[in-house]
Tab-separated table of C-alpha atoms and ligand atoms in Angstrom:
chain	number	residue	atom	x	y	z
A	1	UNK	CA	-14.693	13.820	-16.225
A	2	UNK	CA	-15.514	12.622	-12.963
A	3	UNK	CA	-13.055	12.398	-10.499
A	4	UNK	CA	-14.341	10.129	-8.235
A	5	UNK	CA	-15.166	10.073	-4.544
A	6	UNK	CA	-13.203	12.252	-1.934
A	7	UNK	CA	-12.171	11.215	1.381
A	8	UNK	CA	-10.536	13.558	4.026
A	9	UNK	CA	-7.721	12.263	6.563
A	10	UNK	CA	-7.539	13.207	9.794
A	11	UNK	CA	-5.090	15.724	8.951
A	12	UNK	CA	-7.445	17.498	7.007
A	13	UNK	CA	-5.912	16.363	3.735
A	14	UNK	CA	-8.397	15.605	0.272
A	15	UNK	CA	-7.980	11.619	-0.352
A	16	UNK	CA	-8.998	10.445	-4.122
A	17	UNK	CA	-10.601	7.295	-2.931
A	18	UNK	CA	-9.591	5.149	-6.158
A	19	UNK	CA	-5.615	5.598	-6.362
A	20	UNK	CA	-3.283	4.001	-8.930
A	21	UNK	CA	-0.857	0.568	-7.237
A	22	UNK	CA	2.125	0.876	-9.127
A	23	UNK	CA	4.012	-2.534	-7.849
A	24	UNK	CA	5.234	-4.839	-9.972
A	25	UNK	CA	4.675	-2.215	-13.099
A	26	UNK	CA	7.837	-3.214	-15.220
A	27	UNK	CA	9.984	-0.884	-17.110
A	28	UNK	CA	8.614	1.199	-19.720
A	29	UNK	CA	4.601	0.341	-18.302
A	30	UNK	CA	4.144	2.607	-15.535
A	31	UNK	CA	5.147	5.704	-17.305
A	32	UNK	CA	2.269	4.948	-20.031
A	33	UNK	CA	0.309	3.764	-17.029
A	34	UNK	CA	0.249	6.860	-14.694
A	35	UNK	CA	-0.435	9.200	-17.900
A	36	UNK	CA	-3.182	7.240	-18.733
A	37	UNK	CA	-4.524	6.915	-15.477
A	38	UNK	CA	-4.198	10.792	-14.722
A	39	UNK	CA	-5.277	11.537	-17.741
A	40	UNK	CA	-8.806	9.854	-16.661
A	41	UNK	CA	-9.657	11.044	-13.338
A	42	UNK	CA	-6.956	9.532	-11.111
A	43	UNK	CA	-5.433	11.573	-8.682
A	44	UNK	CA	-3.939	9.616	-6.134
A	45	UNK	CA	-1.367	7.541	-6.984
A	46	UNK	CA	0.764	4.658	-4.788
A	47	UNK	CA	4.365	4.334	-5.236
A	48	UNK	CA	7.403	3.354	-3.486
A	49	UNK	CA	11.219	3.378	-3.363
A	50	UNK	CA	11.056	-0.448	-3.791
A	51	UNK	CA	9.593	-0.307	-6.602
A	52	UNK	CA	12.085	0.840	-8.188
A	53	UNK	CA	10.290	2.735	-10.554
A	54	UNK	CA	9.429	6.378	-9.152
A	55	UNK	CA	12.115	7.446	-11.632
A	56	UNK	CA	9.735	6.477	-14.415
A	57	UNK	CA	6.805	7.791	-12.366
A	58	UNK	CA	8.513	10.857	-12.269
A	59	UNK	CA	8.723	11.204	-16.244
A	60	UNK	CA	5.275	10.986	-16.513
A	61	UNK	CA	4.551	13.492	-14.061
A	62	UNK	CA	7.122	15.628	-15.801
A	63	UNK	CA	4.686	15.167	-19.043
A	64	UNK	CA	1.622	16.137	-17.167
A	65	UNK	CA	1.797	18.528	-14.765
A	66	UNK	CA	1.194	21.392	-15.080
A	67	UNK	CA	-0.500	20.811	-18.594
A	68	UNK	CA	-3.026	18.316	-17.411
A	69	UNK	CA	-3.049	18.591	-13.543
A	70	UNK	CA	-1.364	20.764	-11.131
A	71	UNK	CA	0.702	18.967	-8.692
A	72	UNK	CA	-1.372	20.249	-5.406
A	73	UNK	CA	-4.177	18.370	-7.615
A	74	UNK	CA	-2.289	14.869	-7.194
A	75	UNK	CA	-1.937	12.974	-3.962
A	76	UNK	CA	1.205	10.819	-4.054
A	77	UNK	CA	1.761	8.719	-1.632
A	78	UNK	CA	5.414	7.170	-1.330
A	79	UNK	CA	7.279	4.708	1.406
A	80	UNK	CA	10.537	4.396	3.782
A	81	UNK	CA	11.869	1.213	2.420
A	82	UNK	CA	13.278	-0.828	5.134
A	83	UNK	CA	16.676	-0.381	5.057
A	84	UNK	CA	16.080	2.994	6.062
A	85	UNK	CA	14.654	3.074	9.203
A	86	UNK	CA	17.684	4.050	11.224
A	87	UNK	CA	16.849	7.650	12.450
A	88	UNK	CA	19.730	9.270	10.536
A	89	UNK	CA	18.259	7.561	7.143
A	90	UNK	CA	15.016	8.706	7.208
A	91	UNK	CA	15.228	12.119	5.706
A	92	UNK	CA	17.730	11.211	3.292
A	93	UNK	CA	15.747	8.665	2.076
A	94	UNK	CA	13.175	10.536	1.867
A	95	UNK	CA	15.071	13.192	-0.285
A	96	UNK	CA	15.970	10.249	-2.980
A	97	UNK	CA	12.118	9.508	-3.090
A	98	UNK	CA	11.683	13.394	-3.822
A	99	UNK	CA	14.708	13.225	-6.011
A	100	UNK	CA	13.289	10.140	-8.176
A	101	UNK	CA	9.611	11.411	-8.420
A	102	UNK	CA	10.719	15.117	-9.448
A	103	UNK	CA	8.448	16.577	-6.823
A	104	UNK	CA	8.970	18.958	-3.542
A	105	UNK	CA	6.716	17.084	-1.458
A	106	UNK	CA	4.734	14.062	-0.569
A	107	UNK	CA	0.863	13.890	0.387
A	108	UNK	CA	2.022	10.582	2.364
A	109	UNK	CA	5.080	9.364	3.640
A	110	UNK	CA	4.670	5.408	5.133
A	111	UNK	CA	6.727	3.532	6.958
A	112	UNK	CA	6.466	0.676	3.810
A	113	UNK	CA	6.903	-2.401	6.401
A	114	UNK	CA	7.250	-2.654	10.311
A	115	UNK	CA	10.633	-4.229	9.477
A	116	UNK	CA	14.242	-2.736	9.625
A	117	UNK	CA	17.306	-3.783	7.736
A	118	UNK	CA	20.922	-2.431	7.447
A	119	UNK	CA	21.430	0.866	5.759
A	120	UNK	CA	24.234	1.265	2.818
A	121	UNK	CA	23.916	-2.413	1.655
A	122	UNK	CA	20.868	-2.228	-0.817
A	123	UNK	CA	17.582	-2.528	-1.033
A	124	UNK	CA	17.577	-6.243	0.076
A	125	UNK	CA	21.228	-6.785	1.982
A	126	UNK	CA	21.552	-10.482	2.187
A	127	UNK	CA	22.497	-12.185	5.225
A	128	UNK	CA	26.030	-12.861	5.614
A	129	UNK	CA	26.009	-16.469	6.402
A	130	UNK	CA	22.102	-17.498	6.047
A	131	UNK	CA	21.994	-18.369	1.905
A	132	UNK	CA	18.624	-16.905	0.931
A	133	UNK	CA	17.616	-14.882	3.657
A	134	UNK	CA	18.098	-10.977	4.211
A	135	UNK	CA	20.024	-9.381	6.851
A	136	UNK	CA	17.399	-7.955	9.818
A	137	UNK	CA	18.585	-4.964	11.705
A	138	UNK	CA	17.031	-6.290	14.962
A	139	UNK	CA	18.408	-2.940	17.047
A	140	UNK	CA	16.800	-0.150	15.181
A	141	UNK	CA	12.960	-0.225	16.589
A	142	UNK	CA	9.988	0.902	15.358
A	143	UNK	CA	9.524	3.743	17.833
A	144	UNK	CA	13.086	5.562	16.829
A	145	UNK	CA	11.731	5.002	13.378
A	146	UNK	CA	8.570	6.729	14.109
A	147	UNK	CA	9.998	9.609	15.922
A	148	UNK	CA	12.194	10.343	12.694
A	149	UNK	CA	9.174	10.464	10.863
A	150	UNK	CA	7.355	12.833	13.007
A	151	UNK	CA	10.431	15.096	12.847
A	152	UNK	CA	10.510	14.965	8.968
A	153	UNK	CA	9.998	18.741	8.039
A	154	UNK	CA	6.315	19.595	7.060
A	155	UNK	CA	7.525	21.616	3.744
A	156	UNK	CA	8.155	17.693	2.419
A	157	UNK	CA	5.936	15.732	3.647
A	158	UNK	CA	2.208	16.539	4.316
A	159	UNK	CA	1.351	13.411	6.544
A	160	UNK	CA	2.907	10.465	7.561
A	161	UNK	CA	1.510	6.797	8.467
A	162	UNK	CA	2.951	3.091	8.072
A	163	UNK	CA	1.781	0.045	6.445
A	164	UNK	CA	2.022	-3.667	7.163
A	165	UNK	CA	1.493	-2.610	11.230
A	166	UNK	CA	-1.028	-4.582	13.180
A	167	UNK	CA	-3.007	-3.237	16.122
A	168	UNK	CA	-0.052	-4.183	18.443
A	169	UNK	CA	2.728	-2.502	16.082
A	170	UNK	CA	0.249	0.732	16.467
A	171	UNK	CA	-0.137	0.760	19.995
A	172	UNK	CA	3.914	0.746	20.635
A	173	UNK	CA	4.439	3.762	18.402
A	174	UNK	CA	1.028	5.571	19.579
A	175	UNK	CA	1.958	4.886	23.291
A	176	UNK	CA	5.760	6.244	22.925
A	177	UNK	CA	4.814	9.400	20.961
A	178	UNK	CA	1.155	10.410	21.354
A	179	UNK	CA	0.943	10.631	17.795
A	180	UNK	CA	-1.273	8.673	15.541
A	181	UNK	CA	-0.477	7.625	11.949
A	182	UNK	CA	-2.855	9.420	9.591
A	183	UNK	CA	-3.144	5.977	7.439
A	184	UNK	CA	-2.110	2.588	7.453
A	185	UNK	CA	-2.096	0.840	4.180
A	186	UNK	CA	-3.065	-2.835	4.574
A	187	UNK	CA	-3.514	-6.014	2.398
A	188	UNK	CA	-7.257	-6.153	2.067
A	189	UNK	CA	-9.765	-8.180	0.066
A	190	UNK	CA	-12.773	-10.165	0.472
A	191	UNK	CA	-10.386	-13.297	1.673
A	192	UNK	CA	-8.897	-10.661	4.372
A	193	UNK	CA	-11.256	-8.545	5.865
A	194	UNK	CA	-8.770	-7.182	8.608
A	195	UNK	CA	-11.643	-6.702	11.180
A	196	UNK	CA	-10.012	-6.631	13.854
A	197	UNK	CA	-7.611	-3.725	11.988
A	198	UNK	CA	-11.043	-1.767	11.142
A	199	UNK	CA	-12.193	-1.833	14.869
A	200	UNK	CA	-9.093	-0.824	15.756
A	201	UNK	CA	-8.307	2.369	13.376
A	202	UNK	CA	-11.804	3.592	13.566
A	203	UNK	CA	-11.298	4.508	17.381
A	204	UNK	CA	-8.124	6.164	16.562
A	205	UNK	CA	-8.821	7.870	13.416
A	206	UNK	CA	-6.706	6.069	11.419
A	207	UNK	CA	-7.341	5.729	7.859
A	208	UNK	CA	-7.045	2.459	6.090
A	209	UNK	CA	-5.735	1.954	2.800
A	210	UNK	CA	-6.492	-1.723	0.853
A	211	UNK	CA	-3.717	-2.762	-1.281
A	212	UNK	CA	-4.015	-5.995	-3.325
A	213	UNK	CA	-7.549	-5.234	-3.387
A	214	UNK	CA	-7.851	-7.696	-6.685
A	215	UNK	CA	-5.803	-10.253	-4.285
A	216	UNK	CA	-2.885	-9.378	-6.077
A	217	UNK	CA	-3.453	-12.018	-8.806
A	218	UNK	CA	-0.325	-13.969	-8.289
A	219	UNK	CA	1.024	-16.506	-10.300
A	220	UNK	CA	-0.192	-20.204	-8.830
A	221	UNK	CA	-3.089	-19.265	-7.277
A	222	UNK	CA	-6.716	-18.691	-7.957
A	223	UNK	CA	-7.307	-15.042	-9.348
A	224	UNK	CA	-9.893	-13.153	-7.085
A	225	UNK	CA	-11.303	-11.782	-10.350
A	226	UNK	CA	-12.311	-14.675	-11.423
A	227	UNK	CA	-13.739	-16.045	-8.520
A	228	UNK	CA	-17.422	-17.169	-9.595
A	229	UNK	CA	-19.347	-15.600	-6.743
A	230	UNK	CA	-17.385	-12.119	-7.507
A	231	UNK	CA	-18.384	-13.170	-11.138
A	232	UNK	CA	-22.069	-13.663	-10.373
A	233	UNK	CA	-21.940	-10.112	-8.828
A	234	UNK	CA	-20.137	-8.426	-11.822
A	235	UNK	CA	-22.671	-9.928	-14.097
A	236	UNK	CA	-25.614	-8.791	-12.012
A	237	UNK	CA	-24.458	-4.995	-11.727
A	238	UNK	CA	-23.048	-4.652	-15.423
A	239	UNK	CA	-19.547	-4.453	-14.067
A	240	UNK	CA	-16.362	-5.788	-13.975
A	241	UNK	CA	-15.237	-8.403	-11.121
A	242	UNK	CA	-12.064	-5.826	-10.412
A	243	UNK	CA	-14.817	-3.172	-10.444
A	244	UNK	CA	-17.098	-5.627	-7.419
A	245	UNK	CA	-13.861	-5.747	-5.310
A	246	UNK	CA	-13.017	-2.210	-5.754
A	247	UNK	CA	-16.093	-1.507	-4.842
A	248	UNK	CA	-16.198	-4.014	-1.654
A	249	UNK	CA	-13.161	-2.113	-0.358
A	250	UNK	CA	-15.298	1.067	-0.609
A	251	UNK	CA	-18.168	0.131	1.219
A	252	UNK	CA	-15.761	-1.139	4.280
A	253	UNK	CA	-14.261	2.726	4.209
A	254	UNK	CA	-11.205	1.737	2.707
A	255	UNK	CA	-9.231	3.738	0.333
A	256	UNK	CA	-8.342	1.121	-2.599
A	257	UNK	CA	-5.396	1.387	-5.090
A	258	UNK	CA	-5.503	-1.655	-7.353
A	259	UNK	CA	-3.064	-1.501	-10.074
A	260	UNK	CA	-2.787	-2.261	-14.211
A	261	UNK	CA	-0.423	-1.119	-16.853
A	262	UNK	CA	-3.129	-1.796	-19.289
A	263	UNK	CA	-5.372	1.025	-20.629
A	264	UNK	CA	-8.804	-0.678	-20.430
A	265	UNK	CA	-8.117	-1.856	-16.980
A	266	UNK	CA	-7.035	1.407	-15.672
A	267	UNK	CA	-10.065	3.346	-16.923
A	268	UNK	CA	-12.266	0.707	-15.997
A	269	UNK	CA	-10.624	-0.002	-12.391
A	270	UNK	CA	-11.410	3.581	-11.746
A	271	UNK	CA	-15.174	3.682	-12.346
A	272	UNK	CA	-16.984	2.932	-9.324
A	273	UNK	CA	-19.721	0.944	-8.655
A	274	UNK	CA	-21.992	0.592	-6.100
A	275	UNK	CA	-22.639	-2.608	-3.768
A	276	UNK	CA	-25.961	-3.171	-1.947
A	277	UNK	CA	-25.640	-4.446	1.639
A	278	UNK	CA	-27.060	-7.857	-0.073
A	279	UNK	CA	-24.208	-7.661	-2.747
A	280	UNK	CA	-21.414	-7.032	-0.068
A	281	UNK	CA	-22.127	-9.150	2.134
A	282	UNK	CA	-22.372	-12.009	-0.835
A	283	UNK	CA	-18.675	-11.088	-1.665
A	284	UNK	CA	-17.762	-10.921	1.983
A	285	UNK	CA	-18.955	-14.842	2.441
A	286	UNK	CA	-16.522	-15.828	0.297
A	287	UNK	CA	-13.882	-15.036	2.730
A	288	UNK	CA	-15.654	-17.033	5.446
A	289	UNK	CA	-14.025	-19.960	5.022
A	290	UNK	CA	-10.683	-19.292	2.639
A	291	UNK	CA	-9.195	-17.205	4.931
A	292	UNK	CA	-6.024	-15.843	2.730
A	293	UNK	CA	-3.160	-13.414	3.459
A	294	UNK	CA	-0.850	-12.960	-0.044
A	295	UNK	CA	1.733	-10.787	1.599
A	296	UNK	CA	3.575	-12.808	4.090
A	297	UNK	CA	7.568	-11.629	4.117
A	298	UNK	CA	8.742	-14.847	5.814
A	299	UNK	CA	7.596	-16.773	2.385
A	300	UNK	CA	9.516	-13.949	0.116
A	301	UNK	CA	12.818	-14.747	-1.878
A	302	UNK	CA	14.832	-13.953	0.176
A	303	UNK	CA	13.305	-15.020	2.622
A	304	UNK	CA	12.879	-11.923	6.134
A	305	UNK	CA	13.160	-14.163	8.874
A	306	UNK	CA	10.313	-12.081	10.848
A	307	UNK	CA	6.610	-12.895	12.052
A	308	UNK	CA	4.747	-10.158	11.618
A	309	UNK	CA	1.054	-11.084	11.589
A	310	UNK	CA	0.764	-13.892	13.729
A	311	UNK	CA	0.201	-16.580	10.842
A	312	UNK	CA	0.881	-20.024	10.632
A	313	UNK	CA	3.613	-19.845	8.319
A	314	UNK	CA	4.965	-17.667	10.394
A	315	UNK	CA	5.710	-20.001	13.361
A	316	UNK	CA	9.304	-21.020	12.317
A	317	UNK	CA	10.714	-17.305	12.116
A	318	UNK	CA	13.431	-16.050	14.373
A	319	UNK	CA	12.104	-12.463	15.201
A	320	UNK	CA	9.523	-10.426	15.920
A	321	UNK	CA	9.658	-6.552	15.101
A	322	UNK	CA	11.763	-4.797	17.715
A	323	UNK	CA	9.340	-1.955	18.800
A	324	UNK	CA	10.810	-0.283	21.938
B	1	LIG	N1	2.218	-1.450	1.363
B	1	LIG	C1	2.539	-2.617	0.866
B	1	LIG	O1	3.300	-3.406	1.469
B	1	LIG	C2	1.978	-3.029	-0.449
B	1	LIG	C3	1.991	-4.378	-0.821
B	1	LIG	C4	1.405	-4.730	-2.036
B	1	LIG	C5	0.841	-3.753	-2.829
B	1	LIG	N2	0.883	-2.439	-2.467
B	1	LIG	C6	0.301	-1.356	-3.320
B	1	LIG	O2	-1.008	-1.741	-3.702
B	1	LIG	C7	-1.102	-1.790	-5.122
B	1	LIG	C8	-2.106	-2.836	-5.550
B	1	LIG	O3	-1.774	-4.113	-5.060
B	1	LIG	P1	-1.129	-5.265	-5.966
B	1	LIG	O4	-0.352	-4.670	-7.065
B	1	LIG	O5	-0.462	-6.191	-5.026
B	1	LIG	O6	-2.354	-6.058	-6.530
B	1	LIG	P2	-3.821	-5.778	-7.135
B	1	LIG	O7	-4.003	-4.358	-7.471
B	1	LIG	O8	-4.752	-6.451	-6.207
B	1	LIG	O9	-3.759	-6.660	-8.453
B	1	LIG	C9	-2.898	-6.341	-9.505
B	1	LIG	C10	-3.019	-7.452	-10.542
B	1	LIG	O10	-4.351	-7.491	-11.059
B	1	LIG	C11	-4.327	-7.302	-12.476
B	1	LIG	N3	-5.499	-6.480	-12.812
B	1	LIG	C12	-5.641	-5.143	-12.718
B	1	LIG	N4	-6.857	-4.755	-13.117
B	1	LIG	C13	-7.511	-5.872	-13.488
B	1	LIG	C14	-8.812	-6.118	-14.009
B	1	LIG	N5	-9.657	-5.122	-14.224
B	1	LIG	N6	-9.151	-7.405	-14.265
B	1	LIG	C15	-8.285	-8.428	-14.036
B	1	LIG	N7	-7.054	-8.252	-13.557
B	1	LIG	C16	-6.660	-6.988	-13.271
B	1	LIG	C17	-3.002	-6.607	-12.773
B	1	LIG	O11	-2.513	-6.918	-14.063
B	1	LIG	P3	-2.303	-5.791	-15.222
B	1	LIG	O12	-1.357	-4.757	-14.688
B	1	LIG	O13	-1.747	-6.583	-16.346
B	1	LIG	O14	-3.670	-5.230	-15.504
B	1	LIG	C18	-2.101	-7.249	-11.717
B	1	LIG	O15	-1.664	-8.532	-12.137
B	1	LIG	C19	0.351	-2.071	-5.536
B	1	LIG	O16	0.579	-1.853	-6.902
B	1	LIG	C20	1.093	-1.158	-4.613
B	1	LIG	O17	1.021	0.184	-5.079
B	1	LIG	C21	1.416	-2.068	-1.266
């Protein structure tokens, strides 16, 4: 069984290039799902305290390890959710991560969003007096945050990085500590290259992770998979279209975690193919002029009052991440 293609961080750590996204998996799928998926080669899998499913994660690890794999054979990657960013938070949320998954220790610990809100009031407190919108902790900045993640003990987490940060987000926290996330996972597809991202994290040594590689698929809007120039591709190479974007996240350097709960998708998702520079830069043109971000907080119910990317629907929001 192959395994697939290994990448190594800059802190020296093995990366399983194809990972397992486990958003969105519903109760009673992503226990099936990770067994399958470690079952066929994965190694790396994505999760999250948002989720709210590491507990289920953590049953199927129970079923696997150490019959199947050995846990220093998985890399599991988890996140601070947001209303843990306060310094005092950051280990103890770390420990109920630990806690759900049934594990000692995390390959990668993210800061999930550059985005704080109030501790002790759920995952998504909502503002007091603003119907539909979350409360923002607007004190607690992105540098304390940081600092509590460099100060995490090494015996739990291996390395630690953020997600969601843009080259100006990076810069703040790189400037005020000296030290440099080992990853940060991005949205990334064909309709979001993130060049200027790629530029950026290849002088620093950051590694990039592509999340919603498939474009997420969401309801109401056109399904990257079935896009006909993806299509044309699949058909070409003998693959699937999820395989072709997988695959265009690989050539860029990215790692790429797209997720399913089904059995055929998982196995298949996993099974890389290869893109010619003619092939890639086919699926990159579609991008050219559809320009797409599916992640945008501001547009979430409820709603986070925050621009973080600098996008047009972003031009109404009250705040900007407090990084200092
Ligand atoms: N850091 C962050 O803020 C952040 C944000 C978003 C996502 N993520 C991570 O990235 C992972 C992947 O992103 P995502 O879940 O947003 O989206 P995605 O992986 O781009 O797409 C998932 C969707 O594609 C479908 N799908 C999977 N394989 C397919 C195939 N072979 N053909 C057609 N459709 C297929 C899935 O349905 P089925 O399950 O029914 O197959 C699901 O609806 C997440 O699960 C999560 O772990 C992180």
């Amino acid at each position: 069984m192959s395994l697939g293609r290994i990448l190594t961080l800059s802190n020296g750590s093995k990366l399983p290039q194809i990972g397992l996204g486990t958003w969105l998996s519903q109760p009673n799928e992503v226990e099936s799902a990770v067994e399958i998926a470690v079952r066929n080669g994965y190694r790396h899998l994505d999760l999250a305290r948002v989720y709210q499913n590491q507990d289920e994660v953590g049953r199927a690890l129970k079923k696997i390890i150490p019959s199947v794999v050995k846990r220093e054979e998985l890399f599991i990657t988890s996140k601070l959710w947001n209303n843990s960013h306060q310094p005092d938070q950051v280990e103890k949320a770390l420990d109920e991560t630990l806690e759900q998954i049934g594990t000692d220790y995390l390959d990668l610990y993210l800061i999930h969003w550059p985005v704080a809100f109030p501790p002790g009031k759920g995952l998504f407190p909502l503002h007091p007096t603003k119907e539909g919108e979350v409360e923002l902790d607007t004190k607690t900045s992105l540098v304390e945050t940081w600092k509590a993640m460099i100060a995490l003990p090494k015996s739990k987490v291996r390395a630690i990085g953020v997600s969601n940060f843009t080259v100006d987000h990076l810069e703040a926290i790189i400037a005020a500590t000296g030290v440099v996330p080992v990853v940060n996972q991005i949205e990334a597809h064909p309709l979001l290259p993130q060049d200027e991202l790629v530029a950026y994290s290849k002088e620093k040594n950051i590694h990039l992770t592509a999340y919603s590689p498939l474009g997420n698929n969401l309801a109401g809007k056109p399904k990257l998979t079935e896009h006909p120039v993806v299509e044309e591709v699949a058909k070409k190479l003998g693959a699937t279209t999820a395989q072709v974007l997988v695959a265009w996240g690989v050539y860029r350097g990215y790692s790429v975690i797209p997720k399913s709960v089904q059995e055929s998708r998982i196995k298949s998702n996993f099974q890389q193919v290869e893109l010619s520079k003619e092939d890639y830069e086919k699926i990159s043109s579609i991008g050219k002029d559809n320009y797409t971000r599916f992640n945008i907080p501001i547009g979430y119910s409820p709603k986070w009052d925050i621009a973080l990317f600098g996008e047009p629907e972003e031009k109404s929001a009250s705040f900007t991440p407090t990084v200092q």
